JSON list of C-alpha atoms and ligand atoms in Angstrom, two decimals:
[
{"chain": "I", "resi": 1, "resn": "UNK", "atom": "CA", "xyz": [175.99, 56.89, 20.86]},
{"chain": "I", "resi": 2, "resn": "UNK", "atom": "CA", "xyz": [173.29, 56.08, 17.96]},
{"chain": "I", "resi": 3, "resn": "UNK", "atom": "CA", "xyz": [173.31, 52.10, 17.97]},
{"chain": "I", "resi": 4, "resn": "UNK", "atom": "CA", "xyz": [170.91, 50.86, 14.96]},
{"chain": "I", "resi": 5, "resn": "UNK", "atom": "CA", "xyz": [169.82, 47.78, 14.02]},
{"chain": "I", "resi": 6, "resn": "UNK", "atom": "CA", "xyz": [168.82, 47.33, 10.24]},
{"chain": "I", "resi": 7, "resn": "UNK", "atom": "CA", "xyz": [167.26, 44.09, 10.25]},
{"chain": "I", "resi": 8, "resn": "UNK", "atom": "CA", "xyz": [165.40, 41.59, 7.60]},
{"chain": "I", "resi": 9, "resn": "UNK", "atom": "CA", "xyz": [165.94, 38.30, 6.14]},
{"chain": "I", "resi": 10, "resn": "UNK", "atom": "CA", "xyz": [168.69, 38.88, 3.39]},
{"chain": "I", "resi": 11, "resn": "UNK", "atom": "CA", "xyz": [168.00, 35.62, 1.73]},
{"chain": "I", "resi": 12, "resn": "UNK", "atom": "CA", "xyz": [170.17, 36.37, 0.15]},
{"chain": "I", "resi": 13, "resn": "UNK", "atom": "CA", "xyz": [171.68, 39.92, 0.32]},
{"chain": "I", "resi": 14, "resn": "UNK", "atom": "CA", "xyz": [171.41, 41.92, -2.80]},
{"chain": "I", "resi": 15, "resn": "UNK", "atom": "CA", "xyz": [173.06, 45.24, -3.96]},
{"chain": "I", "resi": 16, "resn": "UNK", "atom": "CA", "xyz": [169.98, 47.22, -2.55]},
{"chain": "I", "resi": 17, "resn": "UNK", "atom": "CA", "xyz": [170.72, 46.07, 0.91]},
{"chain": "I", "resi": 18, "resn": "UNK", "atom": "CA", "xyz": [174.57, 46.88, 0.40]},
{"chain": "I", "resi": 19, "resn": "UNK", "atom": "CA", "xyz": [173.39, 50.16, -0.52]},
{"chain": "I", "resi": 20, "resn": "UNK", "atom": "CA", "xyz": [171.32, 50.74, 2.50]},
{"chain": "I", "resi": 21, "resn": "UNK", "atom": "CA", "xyz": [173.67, 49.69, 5.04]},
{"chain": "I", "resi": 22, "resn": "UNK", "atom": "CA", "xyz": [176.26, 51.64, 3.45]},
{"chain": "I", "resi": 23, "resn": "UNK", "atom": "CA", "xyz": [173.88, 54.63, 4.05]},
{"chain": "I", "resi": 24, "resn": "UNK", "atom": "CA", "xyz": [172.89, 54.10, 7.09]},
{"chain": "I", "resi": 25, "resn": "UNK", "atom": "CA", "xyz": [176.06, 53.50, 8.72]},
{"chain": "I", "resi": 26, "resn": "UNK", "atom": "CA", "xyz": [176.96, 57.30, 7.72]},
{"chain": "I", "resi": 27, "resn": "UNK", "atom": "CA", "xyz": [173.86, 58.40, 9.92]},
{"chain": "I", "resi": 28, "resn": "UNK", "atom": "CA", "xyz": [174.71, 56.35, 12.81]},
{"chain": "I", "resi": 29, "resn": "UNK", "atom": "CA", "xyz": [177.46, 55.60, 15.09]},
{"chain": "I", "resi": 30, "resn": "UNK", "atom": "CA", "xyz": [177.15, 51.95, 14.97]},
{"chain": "I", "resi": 31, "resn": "UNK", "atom": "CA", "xyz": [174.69, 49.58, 13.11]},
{"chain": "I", "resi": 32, "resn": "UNK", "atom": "CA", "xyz": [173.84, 46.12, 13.09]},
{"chain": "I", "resi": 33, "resn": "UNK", "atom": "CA", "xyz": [173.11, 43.88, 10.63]},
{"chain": "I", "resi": 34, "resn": "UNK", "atom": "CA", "xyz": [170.85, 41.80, 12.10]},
{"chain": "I", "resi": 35, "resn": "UNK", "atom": "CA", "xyz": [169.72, 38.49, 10.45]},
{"chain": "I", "resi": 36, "resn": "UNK", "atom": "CA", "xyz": [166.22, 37.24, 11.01]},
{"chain": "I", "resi": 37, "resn": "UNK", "atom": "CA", "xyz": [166.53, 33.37, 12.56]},
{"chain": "I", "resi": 38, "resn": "UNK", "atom": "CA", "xyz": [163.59, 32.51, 11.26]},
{"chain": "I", "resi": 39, "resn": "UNK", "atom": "CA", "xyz": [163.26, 28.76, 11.35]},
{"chain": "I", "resi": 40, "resn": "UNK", "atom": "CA", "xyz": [159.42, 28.55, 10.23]},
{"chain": "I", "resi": 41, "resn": "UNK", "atom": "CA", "xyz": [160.72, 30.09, 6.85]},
{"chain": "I", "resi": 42, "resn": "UNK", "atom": "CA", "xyz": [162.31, 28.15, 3.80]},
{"chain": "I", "resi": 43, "resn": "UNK", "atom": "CA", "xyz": [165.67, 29.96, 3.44]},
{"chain": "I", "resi": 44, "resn": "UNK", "atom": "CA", "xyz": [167.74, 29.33, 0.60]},
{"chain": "I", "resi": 45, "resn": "UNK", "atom": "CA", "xyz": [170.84, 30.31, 2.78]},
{"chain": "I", "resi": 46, "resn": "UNK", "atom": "CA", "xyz": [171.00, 28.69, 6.47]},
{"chain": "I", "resi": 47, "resn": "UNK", "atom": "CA", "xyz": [171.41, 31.60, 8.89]},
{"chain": "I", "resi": 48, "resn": "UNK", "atom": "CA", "xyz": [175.31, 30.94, 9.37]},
{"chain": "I", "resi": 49, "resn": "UNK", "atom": "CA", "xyz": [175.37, 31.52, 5.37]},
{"chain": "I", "resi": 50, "resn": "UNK", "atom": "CA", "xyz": [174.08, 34.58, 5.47]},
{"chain": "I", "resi": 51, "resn": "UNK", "atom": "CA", "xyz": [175.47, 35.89, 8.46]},
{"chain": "I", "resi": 52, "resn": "UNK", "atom": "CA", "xyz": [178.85, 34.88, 6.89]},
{"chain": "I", "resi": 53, "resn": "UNK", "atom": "CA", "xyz": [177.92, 36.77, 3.77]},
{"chain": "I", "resi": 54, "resn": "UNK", "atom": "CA", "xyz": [176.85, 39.95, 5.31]},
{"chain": "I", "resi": 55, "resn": "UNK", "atom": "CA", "xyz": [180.15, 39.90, 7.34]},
{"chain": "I", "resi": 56, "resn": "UNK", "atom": "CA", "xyz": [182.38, 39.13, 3.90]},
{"chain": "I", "resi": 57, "resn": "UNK", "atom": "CA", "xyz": [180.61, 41.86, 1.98]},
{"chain": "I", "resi": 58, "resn": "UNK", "atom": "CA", "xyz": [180.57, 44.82, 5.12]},
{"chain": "I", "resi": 59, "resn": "UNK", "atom": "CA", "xyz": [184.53, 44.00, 6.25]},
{"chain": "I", "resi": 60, "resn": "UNK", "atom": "CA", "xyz": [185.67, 47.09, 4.76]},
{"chain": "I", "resi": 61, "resn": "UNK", "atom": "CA", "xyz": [182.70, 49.26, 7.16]},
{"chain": "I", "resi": 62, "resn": "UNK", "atom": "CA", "xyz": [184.37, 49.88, 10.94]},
{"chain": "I", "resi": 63, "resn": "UNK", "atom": "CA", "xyz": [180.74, 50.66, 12.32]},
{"chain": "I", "resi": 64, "resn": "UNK", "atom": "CA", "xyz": [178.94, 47.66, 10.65]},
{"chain": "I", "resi": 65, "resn": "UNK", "atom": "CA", "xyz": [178.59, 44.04, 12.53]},
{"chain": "I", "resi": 66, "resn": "UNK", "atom": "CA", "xyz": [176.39, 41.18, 11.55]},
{"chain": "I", "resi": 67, "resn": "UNK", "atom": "CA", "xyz": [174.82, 38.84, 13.98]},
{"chain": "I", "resi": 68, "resn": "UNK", "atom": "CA", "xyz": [171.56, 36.56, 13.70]},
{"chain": "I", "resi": 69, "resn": "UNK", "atom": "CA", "xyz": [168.53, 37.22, 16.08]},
{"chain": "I", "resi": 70, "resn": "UNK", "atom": "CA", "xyz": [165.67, 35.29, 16.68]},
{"chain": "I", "resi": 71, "resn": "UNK", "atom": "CA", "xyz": [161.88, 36.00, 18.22]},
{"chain": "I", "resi": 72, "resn": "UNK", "atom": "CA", "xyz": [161.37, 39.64, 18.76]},
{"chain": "I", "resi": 73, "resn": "UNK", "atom": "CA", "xyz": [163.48, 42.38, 17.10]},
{"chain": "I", "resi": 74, "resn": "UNK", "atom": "CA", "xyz": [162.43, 44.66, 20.27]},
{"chain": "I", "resi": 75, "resn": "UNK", "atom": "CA", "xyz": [163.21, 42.20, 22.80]},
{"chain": "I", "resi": 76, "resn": "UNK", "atom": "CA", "xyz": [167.02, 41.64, 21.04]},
{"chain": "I", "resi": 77, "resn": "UNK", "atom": "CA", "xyz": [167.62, 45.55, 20.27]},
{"chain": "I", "resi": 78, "resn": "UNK", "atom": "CA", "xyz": [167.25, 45.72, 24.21]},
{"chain": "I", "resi": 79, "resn": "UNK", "atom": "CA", "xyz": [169.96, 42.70, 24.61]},
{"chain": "I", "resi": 80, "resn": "UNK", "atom": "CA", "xyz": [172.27, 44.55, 22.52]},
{"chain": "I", "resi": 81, "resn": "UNK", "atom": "CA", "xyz": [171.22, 48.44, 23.69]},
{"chain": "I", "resi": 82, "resn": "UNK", "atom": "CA", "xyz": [170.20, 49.93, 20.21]},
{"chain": "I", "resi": 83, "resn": "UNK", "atom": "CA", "xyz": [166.84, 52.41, 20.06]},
{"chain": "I", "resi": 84, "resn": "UNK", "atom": "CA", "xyz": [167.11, 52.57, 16.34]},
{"chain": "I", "resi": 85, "resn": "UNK", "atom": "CA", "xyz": [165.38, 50.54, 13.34]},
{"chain": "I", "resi": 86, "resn": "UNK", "atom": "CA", "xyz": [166.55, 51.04, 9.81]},
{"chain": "I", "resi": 87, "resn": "UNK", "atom": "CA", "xyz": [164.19, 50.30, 7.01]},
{"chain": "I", "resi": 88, "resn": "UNK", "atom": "CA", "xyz": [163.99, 51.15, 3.29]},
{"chain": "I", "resi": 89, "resn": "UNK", "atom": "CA", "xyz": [160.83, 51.98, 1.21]},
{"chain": "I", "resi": 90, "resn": "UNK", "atom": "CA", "xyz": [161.16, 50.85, -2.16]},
{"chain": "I", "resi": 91, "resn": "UNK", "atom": "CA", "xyz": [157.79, 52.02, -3.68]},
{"chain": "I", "resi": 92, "resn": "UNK", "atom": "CA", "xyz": [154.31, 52.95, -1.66]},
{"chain": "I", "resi": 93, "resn": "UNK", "atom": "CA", "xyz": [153.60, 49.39, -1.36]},
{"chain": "I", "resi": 94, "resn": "UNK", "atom": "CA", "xyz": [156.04, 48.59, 0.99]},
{"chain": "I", "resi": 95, "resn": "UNK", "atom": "CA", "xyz": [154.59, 52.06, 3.28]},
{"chain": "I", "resi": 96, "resn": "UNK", "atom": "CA", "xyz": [151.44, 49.97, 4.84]},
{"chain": "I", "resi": 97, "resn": "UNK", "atom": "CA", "xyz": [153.52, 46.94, 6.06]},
{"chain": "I", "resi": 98, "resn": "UNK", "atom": "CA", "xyz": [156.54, 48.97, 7.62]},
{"chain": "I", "resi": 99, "resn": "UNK", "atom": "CA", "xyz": [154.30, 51.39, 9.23]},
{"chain": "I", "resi": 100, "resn": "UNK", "atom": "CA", "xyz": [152.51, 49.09, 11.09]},
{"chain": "I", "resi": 101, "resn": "UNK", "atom": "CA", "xyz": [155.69, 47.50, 11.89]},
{"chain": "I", "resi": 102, "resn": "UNK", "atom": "CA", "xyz": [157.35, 50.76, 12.63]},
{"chain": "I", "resi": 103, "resn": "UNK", "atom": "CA", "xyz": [153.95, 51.81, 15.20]},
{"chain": "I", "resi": 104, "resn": "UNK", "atom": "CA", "xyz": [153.67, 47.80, 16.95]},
{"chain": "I", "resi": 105, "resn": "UNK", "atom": "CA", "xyz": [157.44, 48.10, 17.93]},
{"chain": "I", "resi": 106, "resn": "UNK", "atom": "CA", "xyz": [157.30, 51.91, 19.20]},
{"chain": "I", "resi": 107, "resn": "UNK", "atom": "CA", "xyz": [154.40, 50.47, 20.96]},
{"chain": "I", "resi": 108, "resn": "UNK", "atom": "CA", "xyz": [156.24, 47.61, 22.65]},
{"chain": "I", "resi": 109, "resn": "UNK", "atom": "CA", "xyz": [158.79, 49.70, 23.45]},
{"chain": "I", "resi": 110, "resn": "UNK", "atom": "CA", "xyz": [158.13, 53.70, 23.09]},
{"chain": "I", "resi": 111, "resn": "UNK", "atom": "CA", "xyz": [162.13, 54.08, 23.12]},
{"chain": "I", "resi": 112, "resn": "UNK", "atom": "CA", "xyz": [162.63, 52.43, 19.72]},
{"chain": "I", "resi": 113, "resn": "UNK", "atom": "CA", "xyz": [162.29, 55.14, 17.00]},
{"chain": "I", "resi": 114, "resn": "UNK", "atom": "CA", "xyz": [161.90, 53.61, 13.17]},
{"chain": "I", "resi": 115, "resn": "UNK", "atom": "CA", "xyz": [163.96, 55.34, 10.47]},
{"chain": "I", "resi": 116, "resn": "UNK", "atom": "CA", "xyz": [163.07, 54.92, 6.69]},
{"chain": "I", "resi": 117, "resn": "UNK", "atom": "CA", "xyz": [165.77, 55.62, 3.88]},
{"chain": "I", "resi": 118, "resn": "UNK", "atom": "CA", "xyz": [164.11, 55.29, 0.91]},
{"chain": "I", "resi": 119, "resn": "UNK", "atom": "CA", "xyz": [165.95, 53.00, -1.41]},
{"chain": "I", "resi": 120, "resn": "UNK", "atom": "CA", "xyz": [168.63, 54.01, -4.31]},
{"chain": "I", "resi": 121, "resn": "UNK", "atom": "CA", "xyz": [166.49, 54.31, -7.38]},
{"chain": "I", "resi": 122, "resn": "UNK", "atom": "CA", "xyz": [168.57, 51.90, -9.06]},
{"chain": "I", "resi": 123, "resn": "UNK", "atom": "CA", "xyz": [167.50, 49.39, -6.99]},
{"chain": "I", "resi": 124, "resn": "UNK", "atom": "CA", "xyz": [164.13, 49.76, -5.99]},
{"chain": "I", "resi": 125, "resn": "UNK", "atom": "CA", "xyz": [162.60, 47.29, -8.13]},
{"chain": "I", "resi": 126, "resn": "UNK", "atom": "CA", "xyz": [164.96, 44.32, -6.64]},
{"chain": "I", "resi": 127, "resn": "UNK", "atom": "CA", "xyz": [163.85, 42.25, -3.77]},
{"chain": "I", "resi": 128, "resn": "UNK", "atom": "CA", "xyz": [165.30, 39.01, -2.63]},
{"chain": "I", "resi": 129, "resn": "UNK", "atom": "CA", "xyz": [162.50, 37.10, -3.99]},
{"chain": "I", "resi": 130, "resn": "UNK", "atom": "CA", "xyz": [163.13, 38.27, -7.23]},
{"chain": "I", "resi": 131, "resn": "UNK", "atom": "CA", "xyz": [167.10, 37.45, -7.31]},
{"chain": "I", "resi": 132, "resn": "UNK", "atom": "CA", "xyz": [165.74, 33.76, -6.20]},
{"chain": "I", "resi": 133, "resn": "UNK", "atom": "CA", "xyz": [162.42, 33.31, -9.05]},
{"chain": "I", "resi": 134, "resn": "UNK", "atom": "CA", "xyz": [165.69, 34.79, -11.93]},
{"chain": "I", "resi": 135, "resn": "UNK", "atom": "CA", "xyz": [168.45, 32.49, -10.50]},
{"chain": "I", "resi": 136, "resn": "UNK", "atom": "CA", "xyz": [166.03, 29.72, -10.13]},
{"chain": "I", "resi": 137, "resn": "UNK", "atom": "CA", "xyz": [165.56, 29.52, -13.68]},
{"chain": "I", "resi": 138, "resn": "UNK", "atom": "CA", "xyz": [169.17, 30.77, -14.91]},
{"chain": "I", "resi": 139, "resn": "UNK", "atom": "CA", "xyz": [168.32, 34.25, -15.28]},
{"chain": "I", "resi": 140, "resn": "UNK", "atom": "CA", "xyz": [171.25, 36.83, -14.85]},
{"chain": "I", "resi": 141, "resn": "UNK", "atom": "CA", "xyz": [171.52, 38.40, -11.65]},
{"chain": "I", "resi": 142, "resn": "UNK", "atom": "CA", "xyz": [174.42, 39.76, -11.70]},
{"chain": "I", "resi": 143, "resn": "UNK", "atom": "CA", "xyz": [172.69, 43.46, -11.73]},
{"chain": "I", "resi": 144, "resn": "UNK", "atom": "CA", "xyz": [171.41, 42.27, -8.38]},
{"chain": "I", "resi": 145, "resn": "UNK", "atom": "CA", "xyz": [173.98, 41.06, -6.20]},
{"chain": "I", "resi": 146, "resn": "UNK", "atom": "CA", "xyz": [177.27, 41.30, -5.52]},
{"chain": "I", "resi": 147, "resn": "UNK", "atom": "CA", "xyz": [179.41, 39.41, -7.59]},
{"chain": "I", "resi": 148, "resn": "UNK", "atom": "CA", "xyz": [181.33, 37.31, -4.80]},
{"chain": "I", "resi": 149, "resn": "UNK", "atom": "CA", "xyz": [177.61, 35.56, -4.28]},
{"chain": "I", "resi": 150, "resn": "UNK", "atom": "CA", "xyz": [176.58, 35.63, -7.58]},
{"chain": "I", "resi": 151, "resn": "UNK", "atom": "CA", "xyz": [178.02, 31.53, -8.06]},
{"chain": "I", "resi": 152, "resn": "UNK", "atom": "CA", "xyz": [176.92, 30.90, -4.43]},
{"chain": "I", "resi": 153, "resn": "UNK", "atom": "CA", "xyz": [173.07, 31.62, -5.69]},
{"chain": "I", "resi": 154, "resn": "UNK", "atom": "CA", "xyz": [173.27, 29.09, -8.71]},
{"chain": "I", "resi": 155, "resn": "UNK", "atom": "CA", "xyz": [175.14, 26.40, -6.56]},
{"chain": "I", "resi": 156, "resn": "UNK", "atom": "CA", "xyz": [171.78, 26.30, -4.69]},
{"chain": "I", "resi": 157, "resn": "UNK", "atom": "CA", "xyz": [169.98, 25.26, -7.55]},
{"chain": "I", "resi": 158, "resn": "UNK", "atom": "CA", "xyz": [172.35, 23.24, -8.80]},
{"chain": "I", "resi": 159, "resn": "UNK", "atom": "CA", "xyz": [173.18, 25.72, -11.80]},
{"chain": "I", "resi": 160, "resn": "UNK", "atom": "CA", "xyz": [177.01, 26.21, -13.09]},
{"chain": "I", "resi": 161, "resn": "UNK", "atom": "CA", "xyz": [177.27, 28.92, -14.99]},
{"chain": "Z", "resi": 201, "resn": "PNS", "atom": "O1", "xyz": [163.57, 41.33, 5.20]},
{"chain": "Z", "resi": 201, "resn": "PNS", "atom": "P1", "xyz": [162.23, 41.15, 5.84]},
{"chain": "Z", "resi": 201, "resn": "PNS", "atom": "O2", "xyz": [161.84, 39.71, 5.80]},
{"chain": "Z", "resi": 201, "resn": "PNS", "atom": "O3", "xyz": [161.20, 42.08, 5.27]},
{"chain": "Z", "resi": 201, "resn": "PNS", "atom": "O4", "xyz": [162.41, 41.53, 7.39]},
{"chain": "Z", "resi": 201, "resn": "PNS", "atom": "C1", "xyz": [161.32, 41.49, 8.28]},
{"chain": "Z", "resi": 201, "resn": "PNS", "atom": "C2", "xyz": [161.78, 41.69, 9.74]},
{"chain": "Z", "resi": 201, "resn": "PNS", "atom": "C3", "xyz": [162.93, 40.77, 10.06]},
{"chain": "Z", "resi": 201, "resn": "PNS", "atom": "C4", "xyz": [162.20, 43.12, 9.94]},
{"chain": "Z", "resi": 201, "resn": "PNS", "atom": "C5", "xyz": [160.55, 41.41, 10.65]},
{"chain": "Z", "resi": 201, "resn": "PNS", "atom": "O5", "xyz": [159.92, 40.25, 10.23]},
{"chain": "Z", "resi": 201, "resn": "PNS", "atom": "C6", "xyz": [160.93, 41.27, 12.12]},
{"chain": "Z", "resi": 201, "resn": "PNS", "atom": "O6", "xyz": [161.34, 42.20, 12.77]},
{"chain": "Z", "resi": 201, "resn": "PNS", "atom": "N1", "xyz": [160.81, 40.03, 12.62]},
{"chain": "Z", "resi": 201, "resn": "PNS", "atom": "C7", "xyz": [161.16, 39.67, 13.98]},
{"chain": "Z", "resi": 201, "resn": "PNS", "atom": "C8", "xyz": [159.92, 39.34, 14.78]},
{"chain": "Z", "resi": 201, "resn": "PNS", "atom": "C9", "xyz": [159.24, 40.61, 15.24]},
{"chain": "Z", "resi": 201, "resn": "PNS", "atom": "O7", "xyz": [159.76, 41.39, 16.01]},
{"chain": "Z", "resi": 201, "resn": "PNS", "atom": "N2", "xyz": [158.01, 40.84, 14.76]},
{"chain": "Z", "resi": 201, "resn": "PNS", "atom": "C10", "xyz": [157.22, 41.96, 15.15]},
{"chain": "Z", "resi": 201, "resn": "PNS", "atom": "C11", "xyz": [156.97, 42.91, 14.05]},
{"chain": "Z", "resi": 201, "resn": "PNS", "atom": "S1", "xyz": [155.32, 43.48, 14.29]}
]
């Protein structure tokens, strides 16, 4: 059994992310969303928001769950038994940061292996920072994420569109 864990912040979730867990749920048996708890960082969406998002937008995927973690991602992969990280490179700027990443969490655990998909093309200029600077200011995002959130994103900054 191949349990992964394909974790980050999704604050909030775009299409990029959709695509990778979509992807990487054909590699693996089972995968896990996992949602960083980070309460040091100013979210948009409050962890239950996006773990409720996630699990609205992966319903139709039998080998996908969604759950929130918090401190280290090594310390909950052994909680929940998975060996696997998923990760997408969007452009060589993003190598540096997951490889040292990837090499820290091999170290603190040699049994957790890091696994890169490198992201759709049609997506590998979007980032969840970038949804939030366009919505901020009206922008349209709905190129970025998936339409069901698209309202959710103005309502934070108190846009009707
Ligand atoms: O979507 P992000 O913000 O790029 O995701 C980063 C994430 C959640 C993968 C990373 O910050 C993480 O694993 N944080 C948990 C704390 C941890 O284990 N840090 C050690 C990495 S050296």
């Amino acid at each position: 059994m191949k349990k992964a864990i394909y974790p980050g912040s999704f604050d909030p979730l775009t299409l990029g992310h959709i695509d990778m867990i979509q992807r990487s749920a054909q590699i693996v048996d089972e995968l896990v969303v996992g949602v960083l708890n980070n309460s040091a960082k100013n979210s948009l969406f409050s962890i239950e928001e996006r773990v409720s998002m996630i699990k609205e937008m992966t319903d139709s995927m039998p080998n996908v769950t969604v759950a929130s973690f918090d401190g280290l991602l090594v310390d909950y992969m052994k909680e929940i038994d998975a060996t696997i990280i998923v990760r997408g490179l969007r452009a060589v700027t993003d190598f540096e940061y997951e490889l040292q990443i990837a090499q820290t969490n091999h170290v603190e655990n040699p049994d957790v292996e890091t696994i890169f998909l490198t992201t759709n093309l049609k997506y590998s200029y979007l980032s969840s920072t970038i949804v939030k600077e366009f919505a901020s200011y009206g922008g349209d995002i709905s190129k970025f994420v998936p339409e069901q959130m698209i309202d959710r994103i103005y309502q934070k900054y108190n846009i009707s569109k």
